[in-house]
Coordinates of C-alpha atoms and ligand atoms in Angstrom, one line a residue:
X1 CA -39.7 -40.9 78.6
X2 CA -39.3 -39.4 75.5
X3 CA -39.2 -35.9 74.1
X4 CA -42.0 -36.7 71.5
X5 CA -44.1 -38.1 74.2
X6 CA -43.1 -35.2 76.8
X7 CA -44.3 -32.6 74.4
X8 CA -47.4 -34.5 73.5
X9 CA -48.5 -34.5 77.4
X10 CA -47.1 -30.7 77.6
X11 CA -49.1 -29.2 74.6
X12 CA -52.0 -32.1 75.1
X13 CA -53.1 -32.1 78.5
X14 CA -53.9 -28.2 78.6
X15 CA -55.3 -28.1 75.0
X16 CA -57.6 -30.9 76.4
X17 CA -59.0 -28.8 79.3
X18 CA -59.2 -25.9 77.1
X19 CA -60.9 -27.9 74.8
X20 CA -63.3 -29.3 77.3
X21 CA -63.8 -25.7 78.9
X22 CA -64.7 -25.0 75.4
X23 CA -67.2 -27.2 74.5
X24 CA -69.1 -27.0 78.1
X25 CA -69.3 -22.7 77.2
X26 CA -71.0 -24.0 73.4
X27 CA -73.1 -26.6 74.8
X28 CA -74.4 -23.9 77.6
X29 CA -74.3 -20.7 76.1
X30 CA -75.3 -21.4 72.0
X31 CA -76.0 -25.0 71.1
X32 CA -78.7 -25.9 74.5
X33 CA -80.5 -22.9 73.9
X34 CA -80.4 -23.3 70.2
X35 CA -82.3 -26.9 70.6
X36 CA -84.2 -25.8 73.3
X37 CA -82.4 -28.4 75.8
X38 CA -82.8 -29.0 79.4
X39 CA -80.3 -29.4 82.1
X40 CA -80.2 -32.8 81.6
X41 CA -80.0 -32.4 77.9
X42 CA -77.3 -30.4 77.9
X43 CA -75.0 -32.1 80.1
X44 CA -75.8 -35.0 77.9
X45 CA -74.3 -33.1 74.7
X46 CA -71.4 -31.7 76.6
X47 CA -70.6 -35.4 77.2
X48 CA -71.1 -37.1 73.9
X49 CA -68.9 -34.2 72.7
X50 CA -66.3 -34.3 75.0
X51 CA -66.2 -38.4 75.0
X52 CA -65.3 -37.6 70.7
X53 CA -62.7 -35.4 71.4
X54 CA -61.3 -37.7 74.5
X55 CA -61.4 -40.2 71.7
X56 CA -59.5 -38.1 69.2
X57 CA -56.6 -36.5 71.6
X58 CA -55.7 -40.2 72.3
X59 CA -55.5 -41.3 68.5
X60 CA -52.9 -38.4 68.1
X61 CA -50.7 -39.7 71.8
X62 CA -51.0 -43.7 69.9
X63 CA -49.2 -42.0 66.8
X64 CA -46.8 -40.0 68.8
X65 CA -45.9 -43.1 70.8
X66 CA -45.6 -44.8 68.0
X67 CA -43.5 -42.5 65.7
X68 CA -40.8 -41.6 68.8
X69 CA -39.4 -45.5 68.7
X70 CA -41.0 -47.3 66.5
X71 CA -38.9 -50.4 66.4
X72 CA -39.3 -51.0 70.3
X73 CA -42.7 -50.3 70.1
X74 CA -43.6 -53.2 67.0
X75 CA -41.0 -55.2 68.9
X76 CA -43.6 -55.0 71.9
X77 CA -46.3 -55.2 69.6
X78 CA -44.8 -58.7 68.3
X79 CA -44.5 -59.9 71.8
X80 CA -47.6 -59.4 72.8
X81 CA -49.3 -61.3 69.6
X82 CA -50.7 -58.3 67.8
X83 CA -48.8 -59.0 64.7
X84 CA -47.6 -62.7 63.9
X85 CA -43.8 -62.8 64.3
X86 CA -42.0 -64.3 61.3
X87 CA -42.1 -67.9 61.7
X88 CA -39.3 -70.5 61.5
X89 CA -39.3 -73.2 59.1
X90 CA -40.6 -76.0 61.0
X91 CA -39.0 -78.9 59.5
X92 CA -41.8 -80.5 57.8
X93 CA -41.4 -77.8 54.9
X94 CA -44.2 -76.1 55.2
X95 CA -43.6 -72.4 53.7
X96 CA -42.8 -69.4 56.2
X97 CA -45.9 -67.6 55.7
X98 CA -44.0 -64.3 56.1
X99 CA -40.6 -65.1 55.1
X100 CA -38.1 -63.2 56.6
X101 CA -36.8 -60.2 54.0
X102 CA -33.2 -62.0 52.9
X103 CA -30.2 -60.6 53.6
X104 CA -29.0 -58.5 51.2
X105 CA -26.0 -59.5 49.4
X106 CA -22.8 -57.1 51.0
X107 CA -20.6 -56.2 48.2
X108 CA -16.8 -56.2 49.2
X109 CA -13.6 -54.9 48.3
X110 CA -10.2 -56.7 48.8
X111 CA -8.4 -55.7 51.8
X112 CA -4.6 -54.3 51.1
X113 CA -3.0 -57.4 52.8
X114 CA -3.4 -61.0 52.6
X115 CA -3.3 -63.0 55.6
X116 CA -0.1 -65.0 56.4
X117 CA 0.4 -68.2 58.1
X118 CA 2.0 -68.0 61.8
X119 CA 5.1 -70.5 60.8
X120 CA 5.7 -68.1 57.6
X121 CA 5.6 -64.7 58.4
X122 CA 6.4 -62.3 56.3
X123 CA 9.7 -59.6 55.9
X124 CA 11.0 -57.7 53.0
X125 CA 14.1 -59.3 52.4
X126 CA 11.7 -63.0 52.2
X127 CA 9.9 -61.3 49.4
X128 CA 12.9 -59.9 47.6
X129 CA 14.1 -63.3 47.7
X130 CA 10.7 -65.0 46.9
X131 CA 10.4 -62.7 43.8
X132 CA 14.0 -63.3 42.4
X133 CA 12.9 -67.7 42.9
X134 CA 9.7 -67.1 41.1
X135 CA 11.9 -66.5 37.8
X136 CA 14.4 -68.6 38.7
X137 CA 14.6 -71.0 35.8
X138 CA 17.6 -73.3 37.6
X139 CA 14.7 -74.5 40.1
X140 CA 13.9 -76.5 36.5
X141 CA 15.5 -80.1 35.5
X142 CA 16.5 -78.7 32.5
X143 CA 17.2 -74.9 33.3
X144 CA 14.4 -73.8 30.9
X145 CA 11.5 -72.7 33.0
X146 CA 10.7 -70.7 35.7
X147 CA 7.2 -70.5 38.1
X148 CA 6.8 -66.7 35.7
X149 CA 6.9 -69.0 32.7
X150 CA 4.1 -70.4 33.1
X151 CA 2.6 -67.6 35.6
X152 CA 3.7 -64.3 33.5
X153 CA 2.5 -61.9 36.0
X154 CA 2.7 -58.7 33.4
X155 CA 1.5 -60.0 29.9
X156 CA -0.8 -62.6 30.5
X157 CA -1.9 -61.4 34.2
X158 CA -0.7 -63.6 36.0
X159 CA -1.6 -67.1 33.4
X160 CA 0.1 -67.9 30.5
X161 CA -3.0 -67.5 27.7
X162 CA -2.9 -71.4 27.0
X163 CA -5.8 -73.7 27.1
X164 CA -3.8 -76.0 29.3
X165 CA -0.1 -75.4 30.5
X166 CA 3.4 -76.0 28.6
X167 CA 5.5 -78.2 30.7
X168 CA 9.5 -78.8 30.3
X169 CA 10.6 -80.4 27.2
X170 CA 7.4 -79.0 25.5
X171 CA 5.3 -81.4 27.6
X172 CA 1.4 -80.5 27.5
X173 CA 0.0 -80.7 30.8
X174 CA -4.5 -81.6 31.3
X175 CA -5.5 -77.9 33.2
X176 CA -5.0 -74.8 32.9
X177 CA -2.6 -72.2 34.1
X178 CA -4.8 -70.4 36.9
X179 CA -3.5 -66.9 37.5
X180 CA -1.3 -66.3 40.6
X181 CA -2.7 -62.8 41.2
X182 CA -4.9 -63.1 44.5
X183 CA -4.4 -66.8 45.2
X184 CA -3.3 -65.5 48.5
X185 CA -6.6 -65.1 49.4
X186 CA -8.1 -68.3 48.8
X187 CA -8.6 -71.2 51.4
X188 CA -7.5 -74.1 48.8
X189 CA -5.6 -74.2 45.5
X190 CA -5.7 -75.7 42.4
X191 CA -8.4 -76.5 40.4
X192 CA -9.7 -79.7 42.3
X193 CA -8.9 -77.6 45.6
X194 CA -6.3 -80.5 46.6
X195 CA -3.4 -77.7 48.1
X196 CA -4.3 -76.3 51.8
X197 CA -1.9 -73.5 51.6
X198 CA 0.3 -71.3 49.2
X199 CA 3.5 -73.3 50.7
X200 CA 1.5 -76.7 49.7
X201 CA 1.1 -75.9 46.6
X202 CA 4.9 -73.9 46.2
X203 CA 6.4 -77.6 46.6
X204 CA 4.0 -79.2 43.4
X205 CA 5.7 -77.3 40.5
X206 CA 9.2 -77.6 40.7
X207 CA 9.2 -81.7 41.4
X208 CA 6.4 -82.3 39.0
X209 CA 8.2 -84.7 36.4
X210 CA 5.8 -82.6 33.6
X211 CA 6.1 -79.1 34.9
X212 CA 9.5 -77.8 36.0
X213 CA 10.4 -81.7 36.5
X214 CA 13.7 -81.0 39.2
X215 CA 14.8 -84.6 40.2
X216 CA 14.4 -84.0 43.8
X217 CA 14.5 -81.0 47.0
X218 CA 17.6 -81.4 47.9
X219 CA 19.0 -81.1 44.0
X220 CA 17.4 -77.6 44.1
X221 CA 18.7 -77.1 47.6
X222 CA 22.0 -78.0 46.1
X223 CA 21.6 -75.7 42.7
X224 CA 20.7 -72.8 44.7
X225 CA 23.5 -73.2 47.5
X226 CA 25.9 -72.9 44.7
X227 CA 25.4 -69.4 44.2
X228 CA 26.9 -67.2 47.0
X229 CA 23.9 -64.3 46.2
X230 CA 21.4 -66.8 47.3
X231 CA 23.2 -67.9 50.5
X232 CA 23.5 -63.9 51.2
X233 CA 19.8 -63.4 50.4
X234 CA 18.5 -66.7 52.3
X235 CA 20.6 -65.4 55.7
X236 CA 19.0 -61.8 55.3
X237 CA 15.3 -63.6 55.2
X238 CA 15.4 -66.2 57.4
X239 CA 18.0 -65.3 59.9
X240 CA 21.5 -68.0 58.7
X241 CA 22.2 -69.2 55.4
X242 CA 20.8 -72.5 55.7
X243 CA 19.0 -73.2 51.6
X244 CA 16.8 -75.6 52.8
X245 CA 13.6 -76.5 50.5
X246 CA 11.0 -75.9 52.7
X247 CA 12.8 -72.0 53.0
X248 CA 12.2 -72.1 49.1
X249 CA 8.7 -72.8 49.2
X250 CA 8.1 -70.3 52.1
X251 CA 9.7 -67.3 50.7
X252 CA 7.9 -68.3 47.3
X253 CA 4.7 -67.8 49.2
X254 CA 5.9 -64.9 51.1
X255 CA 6.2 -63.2 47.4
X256 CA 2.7 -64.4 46.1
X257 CA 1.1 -63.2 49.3
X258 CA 2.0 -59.3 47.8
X259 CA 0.3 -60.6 44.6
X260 CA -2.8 -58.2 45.7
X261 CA -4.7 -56.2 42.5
X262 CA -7.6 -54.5 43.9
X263 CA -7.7 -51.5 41.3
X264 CA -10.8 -52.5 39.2
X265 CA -13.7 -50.3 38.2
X266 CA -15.6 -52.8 41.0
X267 CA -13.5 -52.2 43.6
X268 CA -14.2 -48.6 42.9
X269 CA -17.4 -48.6 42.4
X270 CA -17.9 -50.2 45.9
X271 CA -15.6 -47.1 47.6
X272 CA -18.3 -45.3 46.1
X273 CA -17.1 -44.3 43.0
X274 CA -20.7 -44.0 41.2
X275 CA -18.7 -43.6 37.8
X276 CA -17.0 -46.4 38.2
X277 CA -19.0 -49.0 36.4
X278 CA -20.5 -48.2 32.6
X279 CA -24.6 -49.0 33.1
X280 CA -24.2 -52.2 31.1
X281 CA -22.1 -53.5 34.2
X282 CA -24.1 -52.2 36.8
X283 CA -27.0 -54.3 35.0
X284 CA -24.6 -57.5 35.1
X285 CA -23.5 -56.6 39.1
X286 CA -27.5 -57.0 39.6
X287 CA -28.0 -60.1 37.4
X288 CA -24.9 -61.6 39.1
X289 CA -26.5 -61.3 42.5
X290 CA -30.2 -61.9 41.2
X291 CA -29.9 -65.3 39.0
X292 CA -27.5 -66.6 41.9
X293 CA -23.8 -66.5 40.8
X294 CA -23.1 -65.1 44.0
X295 CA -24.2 -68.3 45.5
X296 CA -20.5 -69.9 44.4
X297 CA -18.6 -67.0 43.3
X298 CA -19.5 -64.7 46.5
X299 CA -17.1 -62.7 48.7
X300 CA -14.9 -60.1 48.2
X301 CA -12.4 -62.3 45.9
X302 CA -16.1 -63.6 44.1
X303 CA -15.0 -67.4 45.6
X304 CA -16.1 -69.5 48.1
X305 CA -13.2 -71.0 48.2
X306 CA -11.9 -67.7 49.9
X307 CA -10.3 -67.4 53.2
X308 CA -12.5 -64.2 53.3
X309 CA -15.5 -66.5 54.6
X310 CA -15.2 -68.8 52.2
X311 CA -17.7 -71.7 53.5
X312 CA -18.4 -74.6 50.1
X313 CA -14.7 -74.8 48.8
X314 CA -15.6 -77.3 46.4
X315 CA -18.7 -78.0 44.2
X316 CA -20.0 -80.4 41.6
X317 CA -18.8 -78.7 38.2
X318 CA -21.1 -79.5 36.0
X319 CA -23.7 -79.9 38.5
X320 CA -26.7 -80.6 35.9
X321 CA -26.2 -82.1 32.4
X322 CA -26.5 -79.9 29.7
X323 CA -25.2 -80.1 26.1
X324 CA -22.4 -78.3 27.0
X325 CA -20.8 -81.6 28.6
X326 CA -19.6 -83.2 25.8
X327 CA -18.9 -79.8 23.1
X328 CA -16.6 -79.1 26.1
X329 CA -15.6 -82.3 27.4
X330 CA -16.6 -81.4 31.1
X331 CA -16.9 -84.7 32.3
X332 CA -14.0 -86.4 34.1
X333 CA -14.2 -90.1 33.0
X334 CA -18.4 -89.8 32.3
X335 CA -19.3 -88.0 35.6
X336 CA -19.2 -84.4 36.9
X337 CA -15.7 -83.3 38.3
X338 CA -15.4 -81.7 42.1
X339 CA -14.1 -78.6 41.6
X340 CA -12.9 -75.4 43.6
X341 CA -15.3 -72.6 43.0
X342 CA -12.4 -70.4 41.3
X343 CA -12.3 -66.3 41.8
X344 CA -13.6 -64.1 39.2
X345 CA -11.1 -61.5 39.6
X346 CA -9.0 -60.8 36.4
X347 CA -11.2 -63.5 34.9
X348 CA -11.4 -61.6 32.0
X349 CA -7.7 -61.3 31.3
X350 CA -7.3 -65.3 31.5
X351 CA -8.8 -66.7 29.1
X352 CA -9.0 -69.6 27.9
X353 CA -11.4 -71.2 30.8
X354 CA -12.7 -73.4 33.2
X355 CA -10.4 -76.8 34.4
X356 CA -9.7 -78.0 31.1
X357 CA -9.6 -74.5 29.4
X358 CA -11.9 -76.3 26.4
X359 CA -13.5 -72.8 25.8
X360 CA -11.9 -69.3 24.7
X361 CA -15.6 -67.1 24.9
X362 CA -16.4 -65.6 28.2
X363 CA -19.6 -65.4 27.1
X364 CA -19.6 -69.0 26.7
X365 CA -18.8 -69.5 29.6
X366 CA -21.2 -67.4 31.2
X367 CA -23.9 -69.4 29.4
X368 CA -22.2 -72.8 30.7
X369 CA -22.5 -71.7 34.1
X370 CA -25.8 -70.5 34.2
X371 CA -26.9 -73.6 32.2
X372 CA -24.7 -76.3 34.5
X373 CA -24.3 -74.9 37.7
X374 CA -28.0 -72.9 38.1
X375 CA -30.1 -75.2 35.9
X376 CA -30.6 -72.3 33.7
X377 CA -31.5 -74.7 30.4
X378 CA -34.9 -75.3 29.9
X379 CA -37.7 -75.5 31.2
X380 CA -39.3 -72.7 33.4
X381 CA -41.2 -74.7 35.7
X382 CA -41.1 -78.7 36.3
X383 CA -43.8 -80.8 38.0
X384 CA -42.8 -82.3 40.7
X385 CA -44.6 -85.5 40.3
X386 CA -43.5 -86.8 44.0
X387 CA -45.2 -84.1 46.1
X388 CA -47.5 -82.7 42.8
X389 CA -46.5 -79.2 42.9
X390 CA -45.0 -76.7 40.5
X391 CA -41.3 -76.0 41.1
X392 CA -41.1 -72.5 39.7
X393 CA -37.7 -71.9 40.1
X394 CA -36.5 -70.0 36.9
X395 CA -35.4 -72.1 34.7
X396 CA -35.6 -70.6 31.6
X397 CA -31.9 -69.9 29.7
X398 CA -30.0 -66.4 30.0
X399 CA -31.4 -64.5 27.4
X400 CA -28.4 -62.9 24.8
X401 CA -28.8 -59.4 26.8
X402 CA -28.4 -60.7 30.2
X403 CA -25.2 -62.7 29.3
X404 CA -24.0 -59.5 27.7
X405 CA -24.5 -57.7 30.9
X406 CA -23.1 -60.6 33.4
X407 CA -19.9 -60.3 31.0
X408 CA -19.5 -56.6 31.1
X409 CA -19.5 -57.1 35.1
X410 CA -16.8 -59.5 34.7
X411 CA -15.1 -57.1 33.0
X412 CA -15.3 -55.0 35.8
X413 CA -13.1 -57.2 37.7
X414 CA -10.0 -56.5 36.0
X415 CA -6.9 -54.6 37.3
X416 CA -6.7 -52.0 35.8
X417 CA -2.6 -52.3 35.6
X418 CA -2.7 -55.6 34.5
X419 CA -5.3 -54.6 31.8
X420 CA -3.4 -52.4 30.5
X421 CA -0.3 -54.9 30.5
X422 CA -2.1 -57.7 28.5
X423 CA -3.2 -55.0 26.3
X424 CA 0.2 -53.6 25.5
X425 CA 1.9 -57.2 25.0
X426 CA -1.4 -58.2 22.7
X427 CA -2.2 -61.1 24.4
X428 CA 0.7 -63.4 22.7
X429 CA 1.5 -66.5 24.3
X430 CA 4.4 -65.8 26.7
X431 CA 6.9 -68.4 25.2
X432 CA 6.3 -69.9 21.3
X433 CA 5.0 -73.4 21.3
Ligands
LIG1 C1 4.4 -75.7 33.4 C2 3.6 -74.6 33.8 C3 3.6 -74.3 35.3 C4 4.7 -73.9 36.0 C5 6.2 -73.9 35.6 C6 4.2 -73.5 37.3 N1 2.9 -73.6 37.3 FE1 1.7 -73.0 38.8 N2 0.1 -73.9 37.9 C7 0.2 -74.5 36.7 C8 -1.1 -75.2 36.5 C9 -1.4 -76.0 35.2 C10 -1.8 -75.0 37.6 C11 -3.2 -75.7 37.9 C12 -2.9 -77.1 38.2 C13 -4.1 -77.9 38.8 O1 -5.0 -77.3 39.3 O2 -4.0 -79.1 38.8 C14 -1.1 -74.2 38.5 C15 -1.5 -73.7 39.7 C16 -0.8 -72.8 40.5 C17 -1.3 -72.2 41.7 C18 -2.7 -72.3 42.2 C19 -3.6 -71.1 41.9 C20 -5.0 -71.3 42.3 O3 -5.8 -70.4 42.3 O4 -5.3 -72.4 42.7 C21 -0.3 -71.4 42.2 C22 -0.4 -70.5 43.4 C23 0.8 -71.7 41.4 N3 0.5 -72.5 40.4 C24 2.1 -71.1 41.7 C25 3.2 -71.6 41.0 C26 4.6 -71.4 41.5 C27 4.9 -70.7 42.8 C28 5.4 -72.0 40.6 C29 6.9 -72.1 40.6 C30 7.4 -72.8 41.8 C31 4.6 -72.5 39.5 N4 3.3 -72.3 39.8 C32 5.0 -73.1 38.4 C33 1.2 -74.4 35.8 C34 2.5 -74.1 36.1
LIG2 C1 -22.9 -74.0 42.1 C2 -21.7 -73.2 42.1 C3 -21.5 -72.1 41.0 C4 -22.4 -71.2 40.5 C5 -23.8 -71.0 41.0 C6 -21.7 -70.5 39.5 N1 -20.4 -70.9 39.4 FE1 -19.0 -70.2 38.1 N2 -17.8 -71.7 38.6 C7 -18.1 -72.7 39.6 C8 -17.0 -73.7 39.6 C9 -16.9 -74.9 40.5 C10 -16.1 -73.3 38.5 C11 -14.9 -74.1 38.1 C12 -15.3 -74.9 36.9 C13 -14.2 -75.8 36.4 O1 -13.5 -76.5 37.2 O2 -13.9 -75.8 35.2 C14 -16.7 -72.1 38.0 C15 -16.0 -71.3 37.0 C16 -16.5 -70.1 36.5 C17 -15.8 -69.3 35.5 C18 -14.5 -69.7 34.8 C19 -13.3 -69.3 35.7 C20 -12.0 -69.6 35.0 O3 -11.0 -69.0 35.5 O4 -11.9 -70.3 34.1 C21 -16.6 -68.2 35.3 C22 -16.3 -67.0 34.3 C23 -17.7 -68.3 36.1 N3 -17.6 -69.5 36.8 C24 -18.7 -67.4 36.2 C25 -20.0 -67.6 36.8 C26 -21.2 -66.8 36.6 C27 -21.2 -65.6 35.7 C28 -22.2 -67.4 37.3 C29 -23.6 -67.0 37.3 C30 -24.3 -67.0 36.0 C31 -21.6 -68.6 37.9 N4 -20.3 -68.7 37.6 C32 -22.3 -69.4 38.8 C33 -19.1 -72.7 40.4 C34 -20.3 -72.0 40.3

């Protein structure tokens, strides 16, 4: 029993007989002779009186019961059919009468490490040496480029600020340059999602005829070997000096796995830094949960495509037409592309966007995505001629204010040391076309 309940039964009881003593004295003393009752009269009183009180005290011991555990108790309530228990959609579609309150969206920060393979773990000297063959530019056919060329992890955060890539020999490649900075985290890479891990995708680059365009593994193998520092460096992180490619690509992704920039104004916020975010951004955080970007871009690296549980990888990009499919040529050869649902962070700082970087506003972009990917272009409701009923989704376009707001919040999702490197180097392209 409870303490609530105990004292209720301590204090209650007595009061009750004292009560009833009470009333007995009244009704035999003052009120009978008062009327002019008889005996039988005035037991009668004492009993309608003493019934009310009965009545009253036991009103008081429901609330008490009720207030000392009130979940158990509606639980119980619930069992026994006094209230109707939230029903569960019973296939046929009919609507839940009492829906069930959603779960609320849980705001994340990144954690400090990114998880690592088992056949790849990681050790300083494998990141050292992952580092220096990031910015190694021999790992190129022609010696000119380097992974950093492309991915200039200072100035351009991590991209390289073009709509779509700069290859060797000036070759122009069709995406563009993701950044590298929290790739670790996500599940798939690339654009189309088509690279399982950071060692996958490691091996595309350098033997891609437009991109660093080496001849072959073993010709890197070969280049690097040449150089005494690297078969010093390659024994310290994996244990003998064997330059094999499959070292090059691991210690590659050893070094992008540190690639971790959690110091934004959201990450703060969500320590609890109230400060954190300006009111315009706080507005955007809400809109970005409320008008559904969260259903794609959700998680604390704002992907599904997240090996932070990351569920939908890849979606339909543009899922429904709007006229932004041909001003941006969106369509891959007249349909909508599959597409990795791409993180948010430092989105801000990358610009140009989206697969085919066709479009240098982020508010643009914003509008695009609300447009193609949450039918947020017309009309507000749309009869549904099959089952005649109203679909009253919200359709009705972002207004000007809300896509203000939604861009502020991506804002928010900036480091605030790569910010301020982009700023300082002016966001010029890292090498002149
Ligand atoms: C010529 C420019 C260029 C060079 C050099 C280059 N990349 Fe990339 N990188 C790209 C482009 C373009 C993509 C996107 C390609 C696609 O999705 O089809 C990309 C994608 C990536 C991704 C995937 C990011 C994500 O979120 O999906 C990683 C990681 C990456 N590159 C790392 C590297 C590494 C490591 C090297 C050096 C071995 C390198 N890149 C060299 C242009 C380049
Ligand atoms: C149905 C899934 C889905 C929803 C909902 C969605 N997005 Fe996206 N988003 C994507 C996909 C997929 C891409 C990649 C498009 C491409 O390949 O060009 C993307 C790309 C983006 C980009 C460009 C990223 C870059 O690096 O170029 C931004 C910014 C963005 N989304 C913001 C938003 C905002 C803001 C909302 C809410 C208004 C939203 N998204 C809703 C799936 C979605």
């Amino acid at each position: 029993m409870n303490s609530g309940i105990a004292d209720f039964l301590g204090i209650g009881i007595p009061a009750v007989v004292a009560g009833m003593l009470l009333l007995g004295l009244m009704v035999q003393r003052e009120l009978g002779p008062f009327a002019g009752l008889g005996p039988g009269g005035k037991w009668l009183l004492s009993g309608a009186l003493g019934m009310g009180l009965l009545a009253f005290v036991l009103k008081i011991g429901v609330a008490v019961a009720l207030s000392s555990h009130p979940e158990s108790t509606v639980d119980r309530l619930t069992r026994n059919g006094l209230v109707p228990p939230a029903m569960p959609d019973d296939g046929r579609g009919f609507a839940n009468p009492m829906p069930p309150r959603p779960r609320q969206y849980v705001w994340e920060t990144l954690p400090g490490q990114a998880p690592e393979p088992a056949d790849n773990p990681s050790n300083p000297a494998k990141v050292a040496l992952g580092r220096r063959l990031f910015e190694e530019r021999r790992l190129s056919g022609d010696g000119t480029l380097s992974c950093a060329s492309c991915h200039d992890l200072d100035a351009q955060a991590g991209g390289d600020g073009r709509p779509t890539a700069l290859g060797i020999a000036g070759q122009t490649g069709p995406r563009n340059v993701p950044t590298v900075w929290n790739a670790a985290f996500q599940a798939v890479l690339f654009w189309d999602g088509r690279a399982p891990s950071l060692e996958a995708q490691a091996r595309g680059p350098i033997l891609n005829p437009i991109e660093m365009g080496l001849a072959s593994p073993a010709e890197a193998e070969r280049r690097l070997a040449a150089d005494p520092t690297y078969r010093a460096q390659f024994a310290q992180a994996f244990g003998d000096e064997t330059i094999a490619f499959e070292r090059i690509v691991q210690a590659i992704a050893a070094f992008e796995r540190t690639l971790i920039a959690a110091d934004t104004p959201y990450d703060r916020f969500v320590r609890g830094d109230a400060g954190a975010l300006t009111p315009a951004q706080r507005r955007g955080m809400a809109l970005f949960e409320s008008v559904g970007c969260v259903l794609c871009h959700r998680g604390p690296n704002f992907s599904d495509a997240s090996l932070l549980g990351g569920e939908d990888a890849l979606r339909y990009f543009p899922a429904t037409p709007t006229r932004y499919d041909s001003k941006y040529p969106l369509l891959v050869d007249g349909k909508p592309g599959v597409w990795r649902v791409p993180s948010l962070r430092n989105v801000a700082l990358t610009g140009p966007w989206l697969h085919n970087g066709s479009v240098d506003r982020l508010d643009e972009v914003v509008r695009i995505m609300a447009g193609a990917q949450l039918g947020r272009s017309g009309e507000l409701m749309t009869w549904l001629d099959a089952d005649r009923s109203l679909d009253r989704i919200d359709r009705s376009p972002l207004g000007e204010a809300q896509v203000a707001d939604l861009v502020a919040f991506l804002e928010a999702l900036s480091s605030d040391r790569l910010r301020a490197k982009a700023a300082a180097s002016a966001r010029r392209p890292s090498r002149p076309s």
